Coordinates of C-alpha atoms in Angstrom, one line a residue:
Chain A
M12 CA 5.7 -10.7 45.7
I13 CA 2.6 -11.2 47.5
A14 CA 1.0 -8.4 46.0
R15 CA 1.7 -10.1 42.6
I16 CA 0.4 -13.0 43.9
L17 CA -2.7 -11.3 44.8
T18 CA -3.2 -9.5 41.5
R19 CA -2.4 -12.4 39.7
G20 CA -4.7 -14.3 42.0
S21 CA -7.9 -12.0 41.2
L22 CA -7.2 -11.8 37.7
Y23 CA -7.9 -15.7 37.2
V24 CA -10.7 -15.3 39.7
L25 CA -12.2 -12.7 37.4
M26 CA -11.3 -14.5 34.1
S27 CA -12.6 -17.6 35.5
L28 CA -16.0 -15.9 36.0
V29 CA -16.3 -14.6 33.0
A30 CA -15.5 -17.7 31.3
F31 CA -18.3 -19.6 33.4
V32 CA -20.8 -16.8 32.5
S33 CA -19.9 -17.7 28.7
V34 CA -19.7 -21.3 29.0
F35 CA -22.6 -22.3 31.1
P36 CA -25.1 -21.6 28.7
F37 CA -23.7 -24.0 26.4
Y38 CA -23.3 -26.4 29.2
W39 CA -27.1 -25.9 30.3
M40 CA -27.7 -26.4 26.6
I41 CA -26.0 -29.5 26.5
V42 CA -27.4 -31.0 29.9
G43 CA -31.0 -30.1 28.9
A44 CA -30.8 -32.1 26.0
T45 CA -30.2 -35.1 27.9
N46 CA -33.1 -34.5 30.6
T47 CA -36.5 -35.0 30.4
S48 CA -38.7 -31.5 30.1
S49 CA -39.5 -31.9 33.9
D50 CA -36.1 -32.1 35.1
V51 CA -35.2 -29.2 33.1
I52 CA -38.1 -27.1 34.6
R53 CA -36.4 -28.5 38.0
G54 CA -33.2 -27.3 37.1
K55 CA -31.2 -30.5 37.0
P56 CA -27.6 -29.9 36.5
T57 CA -26.3 -33.1 35.7
F58 CA -26.5 -35.1 32.7
G59 CA -29.8 -37.7 32.0
T60 CA -30.6 -40.4 30.1
A61 CA -33.3 -38.7 27.8
L62 CA -31.1 -37.7 24.8
F63 CA -32.8 -39.9 22.4
D64 CA -36.2 -39.6 23.6
N65 CA -35.4 -36.0 22.9
I66 CA -34.3 -36.4 19.7
A67 CA -36.9 -38.9 18.8
H68 CA -39.7 -36.4 19.9
F69 CA -38.1 -33.2 18.4
F70 CA -37.7 -35.3 14.7
N71 CA -41.6 -36.7 15.4
L72 CA -42.5 -32.9 15.8
F73 CA -41.1 -31.3 12.7
D74 CA -39.6 -32.1 9.3
V75 CA -36.3 -31.3 10.6
P76 CA -33.7 -32.2 7.8
R77 CA -36.2 -30.0 5.7
V78 CA -36.2 -27.4 8.2
L79 CA -32.0 -27.5 8.1
L80 CA -32.0 -27.5 4.6
N81 CA -33.8 -24.3 4.7
T82 CA -31.9 -22.5 7.2
T83 CA -28.8 -23.7 5.4
I84 CA -29.8 -22.3 2.0
I85 CA -31.1 -19.0 3.4
A86 CA -27.7 -18.6 5.5
V87 CA -25.2 -19.8 2.8
V88 CA -27.2 -18.0 -0.2
G89 CA -27.3 -15.1 2.2
T90 CA -23.8 -15.1 3.0
V91 CA -22.5 -15.2 -0.2
L92 CA -24.4 -12.6 -1.7
T93 CA -23.9 -10.2 1.3
L94 CA -20.1 -10.7 1.1
A95 CA -19.9 -10.3 -3.0
L96 CA -22.4 -7.0 -2.9
S97 CA -20.9 -5.5 0.4
S98 CA -17.2 -6.1 -0.3
L99 CA -17.5 -4.9 -3.8
A100 CA -19.0 -1.9 -2.3
G101 CA -16.3 -1.5 0.1
Y102 CA -13.6 -2.0 -2.2
G103 CA -15.3 0.9 -4.7
F104 CA -15.6 3.4 -1.7
E105 CA -12.0 3.3 -1.1
M106 CA -10.6 2.7 -4.3
F107 CA -12.5 5.0 -6.8
R108 CA -12.1 8.7 -5.9
S109 CA -15.4 10.9 -7.1
K110 CA -16.7 14.2 -5.5
F111 CA -19.7 12.8 -3.7
R112 CA -18.1 9.6 -2.3
D113 CA -17.7 10.7 0.9
K114 CA -20.8 12.4 1.1
L115 CA -22.5 9.5 -0.1
F116 CA -20.7 7.1 2.6
G117 CA -21.8 9.6 5.2
L118 CA -25.3 9.2 3.9
M119 CA -25.4 5.4 4.0
L120 CA -23.8 5.5 7.8
T121 CA -26.4 7.5 8.9
M122 CA -28.6 4.8 7.6
L123 CA -27.3 2.4 10.5
S124 CA -28.8 4.6 13.1
I125 CA -32.3 3.3 11.5
P126 CA -33.7 0.5 13.7
F127 CA -34.9 -2.5 12.0
S128 CA -38.1 -2.2 13.7
A129 CA -38.5 1.1 11.9
L130 CA -38.1 -0.5 8.4
M131 CA -39.8 -3.9 9.0
I132 CA -43.3 -2.5 7.6
P133 CA -42.1 -0.6 5.1
L134 CA -40.0 -3.7 4.0
F135 CA -42.9 -6.1 4.7
I136 CA -45.1 -4.0 2.0
M137 CA -42.1 -4.0 -0.1
M138 CA -41.7 -8.0 -0.5
S139 CA -45.4 -8.5 -0.4
Q140 CA -45.9 -6.0 -3.5
A141 CA -43.1 -7.6 -5.3
G142 CA -44.8 -11.0 -4.7
L143 CA -41.9 -12.2 -2.6
M144 CA -43.9 -13.1 0.6
N145 CA -43.2 -16.7 2.0
T146 CA -40.0 -16.9 -0.2
F147 CA -36.4 -17.4 0.5
V148 CA -35.7 -14.7 -1.9
G149 CA -37.7 -12.1 0.2
I150 CA -35.6 -13.3 3.0
I151 CA -32.1 -12.6 1.7
L152 CA -32.4 -9.7 -0.7
P153 CA -33.2 -6.9 2.3
G154 CA -30.1 -8.0 3.8
I155 CA -27.4 -8.4 1.2
A156 CA -26.4 -4.7 1.0
S157 CA -25.2 -4.9 4.6
I158 CA -23.9 -0.9 5.8
Y159 CA -22.3 -2.6 8.7
I160 CA -20.4 -5.0 6.1
I161 CA -19.7 -2.2 3.7
F162 CA -18.3 0.0 6.2
Y163 CA -16.1 -2.8 7.5
F164 CA -14.6 -3.5 3.9
R165 CA -14.3 -0.1 3.0
Q166 CA -12.2 0.4 6.5
A167 CA -9.9 -2.9 5.7
T168 CA -9.5 -1.7 2.1
K169 CA -7.6 1.3 3.6
A170 CA -4.9 -1.3 4.9
F171 CA -4.9 -2.8 0.9
P172 CA -1.7 -1.5 -0.7
S173 CA -2.7 0.7 -3.9
E174 CA 0.5 -0.2 -5.5
L175 CA -0.6 -3.6 -5.7
R176 CA -3.3 -2.5 -7.8
D177 CA -1.0 -0.3 -10.0
A178 CA 1.0 -3.6 -10.5
A179 CA -1.8 -5.7 -11.4
R180 CA -2.9 -2.9 -13.9
I181 CA 0.4 -2.8 -15.8
D182 CA -0.1 -6.6 -15.6
G183 CA -2.9 -6.2 -17.7
L184 CA -5.6 -6.6 -15.3
K185 CA -9.2 -5.3 -15.8
E186 CA -10.5 -3.9 -12.8
W187 CA -12.9 -6.7 -11.9
Q188 CA -9.8 -9.0 -12.5
I189 CA -8.0 -7.0 -10.0
F190 CA -10.7 -7.8 -7.5
L191 CA -11.2 -11.2 -7.9
Y192 CA -7.4 -12.2 -8.7
V193 CA -5.6 -9.9 -6.3
Y194 CA -7.7 -8.1 -3.9
L195 CA -10.2 -11.2 -2.7
P196 CA -7.1 -13.6 -2.1
V197 CA -5.1 -10.9 -0.1
M198 CA -8.0 -9.8 1.8
R199 CA -9.2 -13.5 2.8
S200 CA -8.8 -13.1 6.4
T201 CA -11.2 -9.7 6.2
Y202 CA -13.5 -12.0 4.3
A203 CA -13.2 -15.0 6.8
A204 CA -14.1 -12.5 9.6
A205 CA -17.3 -11.1 7.5
T206 CA -18.2 -14.6 6.6
I207 CA -18.7 -15.7 10.5
I208 CA -20.6 -12.4 11.2
V209 CA -23.0 -12.6 8.3
F210 CA -23.4 -16.3 8.7
M211 CA -24.3 -16.2 12.2
A212 CA -26.4 -13.1 11.6
N213 CA -28.2 -15.0 8.8
W214 CA -28.3 -18.3 10.7
N215 CA -30.0 -16.6 13.9
N216 CA -32.2 -14.2 12.3
Y217 CA -35.8 -14.5 13.7
L218 CA -37.8 -11.5 13.3
W219 CA -37.6 -11.2 9.5
P220 CA -38.1 -14.6 8.8
L221 CA -41.3 -14.9 10.6
I222 CA -42.7 -12.1 9.0
I223 CA -42.1 -13.0 5.8
L224 CA -42.3 -17.0 6.1
Q225 CA -45.9 -18.2 6.3
S226 CA -46.2 -22.0 5.5
N227 CA -44.7 -24.8 7.6
E228 CA -42.3 -26.4 4.8
N229 CA -40.5 -22.9 4.5
K230 CA -39.6 -22.4 8.3
V231 CA -36.2 -22.0 9.8
I232 CA -34.4 -23.7 12.9
T233 CA -35.2 -20.2 14.9
L234 CA -38.5 -20.2 14.0
I235 CA -39.5 -23.8 15.2
I236 CA -37.6 -23.3 18.2
S237 CA -39.9 -20.7 19.3
S238 CA -43.0 -22.6 18.0
M239 CA -41.9 -25.3 20.2
R240 CA -41.1 -22.9 23.4
S241 CA -44.8 -21.2 23.2
G242 CA -46.9 -24.4 23.0
Y243 CA -48.9 -25.7 25.4
N244 CA -47.0 -28.1 26.9
P245 CA -43.5 -27.2 25.8
Q246 CA -41.0 -30.2 25.6
F247 CA -38.2 -28.4 27.3
G248 CA -35.6 -31.6 26.4
A249 CA -36.5 -31.5 22.7
V250 CA -36.1 -28.0 22.8
M251 CA -32.5 -27.9 23.9
V252 CA -32.2 -30.5 21.2
A253 CA -33.0 -28.2 18.9
V254 CA -30.9 -25.5 20.3
V255 CA -28.0 -27.7 20.2
L256 CA -28.8 -28.5 16.6
A257 CA -28.9 -24.8 15.7
T258 CA -25.9 -24.2 17.5
L259 CA -23.6 -26.4 15.8
P260 CA -23.2 -25.1 12.3
T261 CA -22.4 -21.5 13.4
L262 CA -20.0 -23.1 16.1
F263 CA -18.2 -25.0 13.2
I264 CA -17.9 -22.1 11.2
F265 CA -16.2 -20.0 13.7
F266 CA -13.5 -22.9 14.7
A267 CA -12.8 -23.5 11.2
L268 CA -12.3 -19.7 10.5
Q269 CA -11.3 -18.6 14.0
R270 CA -7.4 -18.1 13.1
R271 CA -8.4 -15.9 10.0
F272 CA -11.1 -14.2 12.2
V273 CA -8.8 -13.0 14.6
E274 CA -6.3 -11.7 11.9
G275 CA -9.5 -10.2 9.9
L276 CA -10.6 -7.9 12.5
L277 CA -6.9 -6.9 13.2
G278 CA -6.4 -6.4 9.3
S279 CA -5.8 -8.8 6.9
V280 CA -2.8 -7.0 5.0
K281 CA 0.6 -7.6 6.5
Chain B
M24 CA 13.3 2.3 -31.1
S25 CA 12.1 2.8 -27.4
G26 CA 12.8 6.5 -26.8
L27 CA 10.3 9.0 -25.0
K28 CA 8.7 12.1 -25.9
L29 CA 7.1 14.2 -23.5
R30 CA 5.8 17.4 -24.6
G31 CA 4.2 19.9 -22.6
V32 CA 2.9 17.2 -20.0
R33 CA 0.9 18.8 -17.5
K34 CA -1.2 17.5 -14.3
S35 CA -3.8 19.0 -12.2
Y36 CA -5.3 17.9 -9.2
G37 CA -8.7 20.5 -9.3
N38 CA -6.5 24.0 -9.0
V39 CA -3.3 22.3 -7.8
Q40 CA -1.0 22.2 -10.8
V41 CA 1.5 19.4 -10.0
L42 CA 3.4 19.4 -13.4
K43 CA 3.5 22.6 -15.1
G44 CA 4.4 21.6 -18.7
I45 CA 7.3 19.2 -19.1
D46 CA 9.0 18.9 -22.4
L47 CA 11.4 15.9 -22.2
D48 CA 13.4 13.7 -24.7
I49 CA 14.8 10.6 -23.7
D50 CA 16.7 8.5 -25.9
S51 CA 16.3 4.6 -26.6
K52 CA 18.6 2.6 -24.1
E53 CA 19.2 5.7 -22.0
F54 CA 19.5 5.4 -18.2
V55 CA 17.6 8.6 -17.2
V56 CA 17.0 9.6 -13.6
F57 CA 14.3 11.9 -12.3
V58 CA 15.1 13.3 -9.0
G59 CA 14.1 16.3 -6.6
P60 CA 12.7 16.8 -3.3
S61 CA 9.6 15.3 -2.3
G62 CA 6.4 16.6 -3.9
C63 CA 8.5 17.9 -6.8
G64 CA 6.1 15.6 -9.1
K65 CA 8.9 13.1 -10.3
S66 CA 6.7 9.9 -8.9
T67 CA 3.8 11.6 -10.9
L68 CA 5.6 12.2 -13.9
L69 CA 6.5 8.4 -13.7
R70 CA 3.1 7.2 -13.1
M71 CA 1.9 9.5 -16.1
I72 CA 4.3 7.5 -18.2
A73 CA 3.2 4.5 -16.9
G74 CA -0.5 5.2 -17.7
L75 CA -1.6 5.2 -13.9
E76 CA -2.3 8.6 -14.0
D77 CA -4.3 10.8 -16.4
I78 CA -2.6 13.4 -18.5
T79 CA -4.2 16.7 -17.8
D80 CA -2.6 18.1 -20.8
G81 CA 0.3 17.6 -23.3
D82 CA 1.3 14.2 -25.0
I83 CA 3.6 11.4 -24.1
A84 CA 4.7 9.0 -26.9
I85 CA 6.8 5.9 -26.4
G86 CA 8.8 4.4 -29.1
G87 CA 7.0 7.1 -31.6
R88 CA 3.7 6.1 -30.4
R89 CA 1.3 8.4 -29.0
V90 CA 0.3 6.7 -25.3
N91 CA -1.8 9.0 -23.8
D92 CA -5.0 6.8 -23.9
V93 CA -3.2 3.4 -24.1
D94 CA -4.1 1.0 -21.1
P95 CA -0.7 0.6 -18.8
S96 CA -0.3 -3.0 -19.9
K97 CA 0.0 -2.0 -23.7
R98 CA 2.4 0.8 -23.2
G99 CA 5.4 -1.4 -23.3
I100 CA 6.5 -0.6 -19.9
A101 CA 7.3 -2.5 -16.8
M102 CA 7.3 -0.7 -13.2
V103 CA 9.3 -1.7 -10.1
F104 CA 7.6 0.0 -6.9
Q105 CA 9.2 1.4 -4.1
S106 CA 7.2 -1.2 -1.7
Y107 CA 8.0 -4.0 -4.3
A108 CA 4.0 -4.7 -4.5
L109 CA 4.5 -8.4 -4.9
Y110 CA 1.5 -10.4 -4.7
P111 CA 1.2 -11.8 -1.5
H112 CA -0.3 -14.8 -2.2
M113 CA 1.9 -16.0 -4.8
T114 CA 4.9 -17.5 -4.8
V115 CA 7.9 -15.9 -6.4
R116 CA 7.2 -18.1 -9.7
E117 CA 3.7 -16.8 -9.8
N118 CA 4.5 -13.3 -9.3
M119 CA 6.9 -13.1 -11.9
G120 CA 4.6 -15.0 -14.6
F121 CA 1.2 -13.7 -13.5
A122 CA 1.4 -10.8 -16.3
L123 CA 2.3 -13.5 -19.1
K124 CA -0.5 -15.6 -17.7
F125 CA -2.9 -12.5 -18.7
A126 CA -1.4 -11.8 -21.8
G127 CA -2.5 -15.5 -22.7
V128 CA 1.4 -16.8 -23.0
P129 CA 1.4 -20.6 -22.9
K130 CA 2.5 -22.2 -19.9
A131 CA 5.8 -23.6 -21.3
E132 CA 6.9 -20.1 -22.8
I133 CA 6.0 -18.7 -19.6
E134 CA 8.1 -21.0 -17.5
K135 CA 11.0 -20.6 -19.7
Q136 CA 11.0 -16.7 -19.4
V137 CA 11.1 -17.0 -15.7
Q138 CA 13.6 -19.2 -15.6
E139 CA 15.6 -16.7 -17.7
A140 CA 14.9 -13.7 -15.7
A141 CA 15.1 -16.0 -12.3
K142 CA 18.6 -16.6 -13.8
I143 CA 19.7 -13.3 -14.2
L144 CA 18.9 -12.2 -10.9
E145 CA 20.0 -15.4 -9.1
L146 CA 16.5 -16.0 -8.0
Q147 CA 16.4 -19.8 -9.0
P148 CA 16.5 -21.3 -5.3
L149 CA 13.8 -18.9 -4.4
L150 CA 11.1 -19.6 -6.9
E151 CA 8.4 -21.4 -4.6
R152 CA 8.6 -19.4 -1.7
R153 CA 6.0 -16.6 -1.3
P154 CA 6.9 -12.9 -0.9
K155 CA 6.9 -12.9 2.9
E156 CA 9.6 -15.8 3.0
L157 CA 11.9 -13.1 1.4
S158 CA 14.4 -10.5 2.8
G159 CA 14.0 -6.9 1.5
G160 CA 16.8 -7.0 -1.1
Q161 CA 15.2 -10.7 -2.4
R162 CA 11.6 -9.0 -2.9
Q163 CA 13.5 -6.4 -4.7
R164 CA 14.9 -8.6 -7.0
V165 CA 11.5 -10.7 -7.7
A166 CA 9.9 -7.4 -8.2
I167 CA 13.0 -6.4 -10.8
G168 CA 12.4 -10.2 -12.2
R169 CA 8.7 -9.5 -12.6
A170 CA 9.5 -6.6 -14.9
I171 CA 12.3 -8.3 -17.1
V172 CA 9.8 -11.1 -17.8
R173 CA 7.6 -8.8 -19.7
H174 CA 10.4 -7.6 -21.8
P175 CA 9.2 -3.9 -21.9
Q176 CA 10.7 -1.2 -24.1
V177 CA 10.9 1.0 -20.9
F178 CA 11.8 0.0 -17.1
L179 CA 10.1 2.1 -14.7
F180 CA 11.7 2.5 -11.2
D181 CA 9.8 4.3 -8.6
E182 CA 12.4 5.0 -5.7
P183 CA 13.3 1.0 -5.8
L184 CA 15.9 1.4 -2.9
S185 CA 14.2 3.7 -0.3
N186 CA 13.2 0.7 1.6
L187 CA 16.7 -1.3 2.1
D188 CA 19.4 -0.5 4.5
A189 CA 22.3 1.5 3.8
E190 CA 24.7 -1.7 2.7
L191 CA 21.9 -3.1 0.7
R192 CA 21.3 -0.2 -1.1
V193 CA 24.7 0.2 -2.7
H194 CA 24.8 -3.5 -3.7
M195 CA 21.2 -3.2 -5.3
R196 CA 22.3 -0.3 -7.0
I197 CA 25.4 -1.8 -8.5
E198 CA 22.9 -4.7 -9.6
I199 CA 20.7 -2.1 -11.5
A200 CA 23.8 -0.5 -13.1
K201 CA 24.7 -4.2 -14.3
L202 CA 21.3 -5.0 -15.0
H203 CA 21.1 -1.6 -17.6
K204 CA 24.3 -3.0 -19.5
E205 CA 22.7 -6.5 -19.6
L206 CA 19.6 -5.9 -20.8
Q207 CA 20.3 -2.3 -22.9
T208 CA 16.7 -1.1 -22.4
T209 CA 15.4 2.5 -21.7
I210 CA 15.5 3.1 -17.8
I211 CA 13.5 6.0 -16.2
Y212 CA 14.4 6.0 -12.4
V213 CA 12.7 8.2 -10.0
T214 CA 14.6 8.9 -6.6
H215 CA 15.2 11.3 -4.2
D216 CA 18.4 10.7 -3.4
Q217 CA 21.3 12.6 -5.6
V218 CA 23.9 9.6 -4.9
E219 CA 21.8 7.2 -6.5
A220 CA 21.2 9.9 -9.3
M221 CA 25.0 10.7 -9.8
T222 CA 26.0 7.2 -10.1
L223 CA 23.2 5.3 -12.4
A224 CA 22.2 8.1 -14.5
D225 CA 23.3 8.5 -17.8
K226 CA 21.0 11.9 -18.2
I227 CA 19.5 13.4 -14.8
V228 CA 16.2 15.2 -14.6
V229 CA 15.9 17.5 -11.8
L230 CA 12.3 18.7 -11.2
R231 CA 11.3 21.5 -8.8
G232 CA 7.8 22.3 -8.0
G233 CA 6.3 20.4 -11.0
E234 CA 9.0 22.0 -13.5
I235 CA 12.4 20.7 -15.0
A236 CA 15.1 22.7 -13.3
Q237 CA 17.6 21.1 -15.3
V238 CA 18.5 18.3 -17.6
G239 CA 22.3 17.0 -18.2
T240 CA 24.7 14.3 -17.7
P241 CA 25.8 13.9 -13.7
L242 CA 29.1 15.8 -14.1
K243 CA 27.6 18.5 -16.2
L244 CA 24.9 19.2 -13.6
Y245 CA 27.9 19.0 -11.2
D246 CA 30.2 21.1 -12.7
D247 CA 28.0 23.6 -14.7
P248 CA 24.6 23.8 -12.8
D249 CA 22.1 26.3 -14.8
N250 CA 20.5 27.7 -11.2
L251 CA 20.9 28.0 -7.5
F252 CA 18.8 25.0 -6.8
V253 CA 20.7 22.6 -9.0
A254 CA 23.9 23.6 -7.6
G255 CA 22.5 23.2 -4.2
F256 CA 20.7 20.1 -4.9
I257 CA 23.5 18.0 -6.6
G258 CA 26.5 17.3 -4.7
S259 CA 27.1 15.7 -1.2
P260 CA 28.0 17.9 0.8
K261 CA 26.2 20.8 -0.3
M262 CA 27.4 23.4 -2.1
N263 CA 28.3 26.5 -0.1
F264 CA 26.6 29.7 -1.0
L265 CA 27.8 33.2 0.1
K266 CA 26.1 36.5 -0.7
G267 CA 28.4 39.1 -2.8
Q268 CA 28.1 41.8 -5.1
L269 CA 29.4 41.6 -8.9
E270 CA 30.9 45.2 -10.0
N271 CA 32.7 45.4 -13.4
E272 CA 34.6 42.4 -13.7
R273 CA 35.1 41.7 -9.8
V274 CA 33.4 40.0 -7.0
V275 CA 33.3 41.7 -3.5
L276 CA 32.6 39.7 -0.6
P277 CA 31.5 42.6 1.5
E278 CA 30.3 40.6 4.7
Y279 CA 33.6 38.6 4.7
G280 CA 36.1 40.9 5.0
N281 CA 35.4 42.7 2.0
I282 CA 37.3 40.7 -0.3
S283 CA 37.4 40.9 -3.8
F284 CA 38.7 39.1 -6.9
P285 CA 38.5 39.0 -10.2
A286 CA 35.1 37.6 -11.8
S287 CA 34.8 35.2 -14.8
V288 CA 32.0 37.6 -15.9
S289 CA 31.3 41.0 -16.5
A290 CA 28.3 43.1 -15.3
S291 CA 27.2 46.4 -16.9
A292 CA 26.0 47.7 -13.6
P293 CA 26.8 46.7 -9.8
Q294 CA 24.4 43.5 -8.9
E295 CA 23.6 41.5 -6.0
V296 CA 25.2 37.8 -6.5
T297 CA 25.4 34.7 -4.8
V298 CA 28.8 32.8 -5.0
G299 CA 28.6 29.4 -5.1
I300 CA 31.7 27.0 -4.3
R301 CA 31.9 23.4 -3.5
P302 CA 33.4 22.0 -0.9
D303 CA 36.1 20.0 -2.9
A304 CA 36.6 23.6 -4.4
F305 CA 38.9 24.7 -1.6
D306 CA 42.6 24.3 -2.4
A307 CA 45.5 24.8 -0.2
G308 CA 47.2 26.4 -3.1
G309 CA 44.4 28.8 -3.9
S310 CA 45.2 32.5 -4.5
E311 CA 42.2 33.7 -2.6
Q312 CA 41.6 33.3 1.1
L313 CA 38.5 33.2 4.0
P314 CA 39.7 32.8 7.5
L315 CA 37.4 30.9 9.8
K316 CA 37.2 28.9 12.8
V317 CA 36.9 25.1 12.8
E318 CA 33.5 23.9 14.8
I319 CA 33.2 20.4 13.5
V320 CA 35.1 18.0 11.8
E321 CA 34.2 14.7 10.4
H322 CA 36.7 11.9 9.2
L323 CA 35.3 9.5 6.4
G324 CA 39.0 8.0 6.1
N325 CA 39.5 8.6 2.3
E326 CA 38.3 12.8 3.3
T327 CA 38.1 15.0 6.1
Y328 CA 35.3 17.4 5.8
A329 CA 35.8 20.7 8.3
Y330 CA 32.7 22.9 9.0
G331 CA 34.2 26.4 10.1
R332 CA 32.1 29.4 11.0
L333 CA 33.1 32.8 9.0
G334 CA 33.7 35.8 11.0
S335 CA 29.7 36.7 9.7
G336 CA 28.1 33.8 11.1
E337 CA 28.0 31.2 8.1
L338 CA 29.1 27.4 8.4
L339 CA 31.2 26.7 5.6
T340 CA 31.7 23.3 4.5
I341 CA 35.3 22.4 3.2
A342 CA 37.0 19.0 1.8
T343 CA 40.3 19.4 3.6
D344 CA 42.1 17.0 0.8
N345 CA 42.5 14.5 3.7
D346 CA 44.0 16.9 6.3
R347 CA 43.7 14.7 9.6
Q348 CA 45.3 17.4 11.8
V349 CA 42.4 19.4 11.7
K350 CA 40.5 20.1 15.1
P351 CA 37.5 21.9 16.6
G352 CA 38.6 25.2 17.6
D353 CA 41.4 25.3 15.1
D354 CA 41.6 28.8 12.9
F355 CA 41.7 27.9 9.6
V356 CA 42.2 29.4 6.3
A357 CA 40.3 28.3 3.5
R358 CA 41.8 28.9 0.0
F359 CA 40.8 29.0 -3.2
N360 CA 40.8 29.8 -7.0
P361 CA 38.3 32.4 -8.1
S362 CA 37.9 30.4 -11.1
S363 CA 36.5 27.6 -9.2
L364 CA 33.7 29.9 -8.0
L365 CA 30.2 29.9 -9.6
L366 CA 28.1 33.0 -9.8
F367 CA 24.1 33.2 -9.4
S368 CA 22.0 36.2 -10.0
E369 CA 19.4 37.4 -7.7
D370 CA 16.5 35.0 -9.3
G371 CA 18.9 32.1 -9.0
Q372 CA 19.7 31.9 -12.3
R373 CA 23.3 31.0 -13.1
I374 CA 25.7 34.0 -14.5
R375 CA 27.8 32.9 -17.1

């Protein structure tokens, strides 16, 4: 009995610790947004009264609606294109047999081992030669064939019953119709999970936009947060406001799709 | 006209031959069952008829039209799958009307067809439900309903009852037989269950290793099998097989007390044979006898099976005419008439 209480107790202590470690940055971010810069530096852990000053300061420094619009366009268009292209590829890899299928897939997976920093300069040269510097297309294009997402969709497609595809073929659907009207709705949990992953990656992307985007009117939220921090006299309260604003959309997407996200990771077809 | 003609139909995957040349005629409105052990190619053959698998060689004609290169949806077939293959995101109504919707049939007509099929299968109260809210038997009926609304020339059933429990399987078996009577269409039905084959079929096609072992009515296959395989596969419990010799016009069983009895056939030279005798061919009034020791007794109520070991070590299955007094350990004399035996040559072919 005592042993059970002890195990339970230590379990709760451990879980509380983990919860604290994960939640504290959020708390710090929100508290920071209400405090003055000097309070943030001092490490004041309680809510202050400088929220509206910080917001005003932030909006004075940047064209915030424009920045949010830029970020949204890149994240949404990037996510839609990535899901469309990568899920098609994953579906194709699993559904169509060919001699080269597994070799090709293996080759593709080995690409995962090449770090982005190694691809950065060749990609930069490609984009520059294609005239895509300082454009959203230049940001979005290199990411839409995501090996990781293709792999994820191929694995998930293994659980898609091939008899459903057979039934649809007998019902008179062409391959693209099977994909659109049967595969896509059946796999919606997989899509939900992939949406969260890809949207977050696109929204939070920093390095690639830093390289591609040069003019101020094209800047995205990660870039301006970084530029606020590195100024001569950084206003940390305003930085925290920006961080809150940058976090909200991903939080929203996550909570909206949370149930499907878990289903998707467990496998959507039951 | 909705008969089928299969001529020299072959299927290979690389070097592996799955079907080695199938010739088969299926008449209009016939209920044909493909039966055989797993891996015999029966499902592959069905999928080739459906157009879900390419034909390596040979021809398939449905209703007199060669369909080798015709799209599955245009072959005049409908298929019911083992896993039902219902679209999980659609209601029963949408599932049943899906094919018609894609064929451009007007909404009112789709609704009429769906209602008709739902009436036949008693699915009306379930039309708004999704597949996950249905029981196995209901799902199976929806799958059949989806096939019915297309008014196919030929229904294809791929082991449709395998996922159901025993009681429901018997029930659905009767439903399918009734449906065949009602719809008056050709049905091709794949199963590995020989009881389903015997009870449903007008004609059974027994497949083995990618070839047809025998085609015939259920009773023809039971009474008059062409080879050892069919004799052993059709009938439950299985036929008993004993080693023997055919000499002149007599069969000798040297391993079983050297008994001998007249054969229905004659051999020019003595030859090794396999003697087949069905459990229910044993008859208390038979002229010949095999003494054995009973090991296991199964009481089914309407029949009692005794499993007895012969002196040579073989286990024999005997239908005892419901002799409920038989007990394990008893000495039992199995009697039979030579006329009820079947003889098979060494290569497994029937000697007639």
